[in-house]
Amino acid sequence: MKWYIDSGKEGDVVISSRVRLARNLKGYPFTHNLSDGALSEVLQKCREAARPLGLQYLSVDAMPPINRQILMERHIISPQMLTAVRKRAVLLSEDEQISILLGEEDHIRIQCMTAGFDLEKALELANKADDALEESLDYGFSAQYGYATCCPTNTGTGMRASCMLHLPALTANGYIDTLLSAVGKVGLTVRGLYGEGTKAKGCMYQISNQITLGMSEEESLKRLSELVKMVIDKERRTREGIKRERGDKLTDLVRRAYGILQSAYLMTSDEAYKLLSDARLGVATGILQGLPLEAVNELTITTGPAHVAEAHGDVTAEHRDKLRAEIIRKKIAASGDSR
Amino acid sequence: MKWYIDSGKEGDVVISSRVRLARNLKGYPFTHNLSDGALSEVLQKCREAARPLGLQYLSVDAMPPINRQILMERHIISPQMLTAVRKRAVLLSEDEQISILLGEEDHIRIQCMTAGFDLEKALELANKADDALEESLDYGFSAQYGYATCCPTNTGTGMRASCMLHLPALTANGYIDTLLSAVGKVGLTVRGLYGEGTKAKGCMYQISNQITLGMSEEESLKRLSELVKMVIDKERRTREGIKRERGDKLTDLVRRAYGILQSAYLMTSDEAYKLLSDARLGVATGILQGLPLEAVNELTITTGPAHVAEAHGDVTAEHRDKLRAEIIRKKIAASGDSR
């Protein structure tokens, strides 16, 4: 089963946790300075080294655009990689918890994802993959500066950790803006749905660490965890406040969202995101029963434009809206009715 | 059972048919020139004359405002009668098909309503009531001008006949505007939901005859019937066209309306009208199954502000919106699910 068809710890607020390690091979320049031949050599070496991990190897450059977009909708590759023309690859585990990007700005980026709030598990998985690769690869590393990375902001541990949070209440009361400007001061950052430079959709925000130099992985993770815990607490208390003071309006909002998800015959991706966000809030606050969070998590991924198009062949935007509505109706019907 | 909890002939387009006869007692001035004592006398005479009809007698002037508004929402009294201060009364049959207004601008207005397109039945009921009253009342009547009425536009037959039509397709394609300006030329008129000077709500339009002088009741009814038949035909063909050319969008519209009606926790009167109109179109075009037109007809009446407030005591607007949503959810659940 794919990791995203699940909900984990603190799943009412935290959708997923991710740890990413940036690594580069010793004796080679960073990717953008590699010749095509040397790039192929690096990819081949990494592929060989990863063999014991039993991952599937996907050539991103040889892939049709729609398959790349699917990887982006699953948060495996960044939007920047959609239009990549040079050789790049992804090594992917069956459950998609582990993905290793080869030939991005760093030679190697190990990414591990878990459902819910579980940075430790994500780090553990990443470290295991890292250790396995190091068995046969020599990383660029200095005792003083740590791991060599293309972008100086990653130098040091090479680790980026992040949590994807659903913050409808803090979005509604505007606190999210305070949070966005405050976290920078503690070396953390808040971003939109698909990472750097993307917008928040469906009240989803990615909170991640910024400092990789002069701080251990553990310390960095601890700081991030503490902020995430604080935000979870604030979001929950704000939800309770809304439920207490504007309970009827909240109930109306989430039931309508659920009613439309169950009934609509055409639905755009943006509307699906909005309604799934409302429905998720309904499940988290106990107003909607019988709709499991796992179903909402799954739909958030499987209703992406590329997912819908890929499952049914190349289709027009209107036909896609029809298929999306059908996917949602069927999933909700299969998950049982909440009324 | 109340007549409006039903659907009749051509019920996909025609909600109801109505015939109204205006009558005045011989030897008395019209209502606005009657002294209070003479008005009481007229009301008493009419009440006595109507006794054989077995109708309930309601004093409109003694009624709390909310009960007057209920009568208006059931199309028994006009919005003008909401604030009446002089003595007025309504005689009402159990099923509310027959109502006789006493002390309006004419002494007597006999109103008969049927579900669907059935002007003949409405006229027949009105004539029976008229005959019964004439057993013991002397009407103001001249061989040359017919029945004396307060407003010259009613002089002659004293008959006004009308049909309430649901015209969502002709509203959508704008033909309704052509119709509104064209019907005047053939002595007919199109009005909003609660008659003269009121706006159309939920794509409901009242088409009625204008000419009462120099034309028999039958001829007048025939002209109205012909126009209504033409409009029914045009509305149906337009619906078919929309279904053929924009079927997915139509299906989406009516299913969403149904989904929201089933799910919402708060609903204003205006939204209920709009959604019930959409749902009605869904039932009429065969897209929504399992929701009977009778349930839609009933809800169109029972979700009026006064109906909701009266059934649950005096309440705030927000509480009323909650009760309205509940009334709708329960009725739909009791009518069976269409998906």
Tab-separated table of C-alpha atoms in Angstrom, chain A residues 265-267 315-324, chain B residues 245-249:
chain	number	residue	atom	x	y	z
A	265	TYR	CA	-20.869	15.477	-11.532
A	266	LEU	CA	-18.073	17.850	-12.558
A	267	MET	CA	-15.264	19.073	-10.323
A	315	VAL	CA	-8.640	13.526	-21.810
A	316	THR	CA	-9.944	17.075	-22.104
A	317	ALA	CA	-10.160	19.310	-19.027
A	318	GLU	CA	-13.948	18.954	-18.917
A	319	HIS	CA	-13.793	15.190	-19.179
A	320	ARG	CA	-11.165	15.205	-16.448
A	321	ASP	CA	-13.528	17.173	-14.198
A	322	LYS	CA	-16.163	14.518	-14.780
A	323	LEU	CA	-13.759	11.669	-14.017
A	324	ARG	CA	-12.500	13.457	-10.891
B	245	GLU	CA	-25.823	20.081	-25.573
B	246	ARG	CA	-24.742	20.710	-21.990
B	247	GLY	CA	-25.898	17.533	-20.321
B	248	ASP	CA	-22.919	17.177	-18.008
B	249	LYS	CA	-23.287	20.716	-16.715
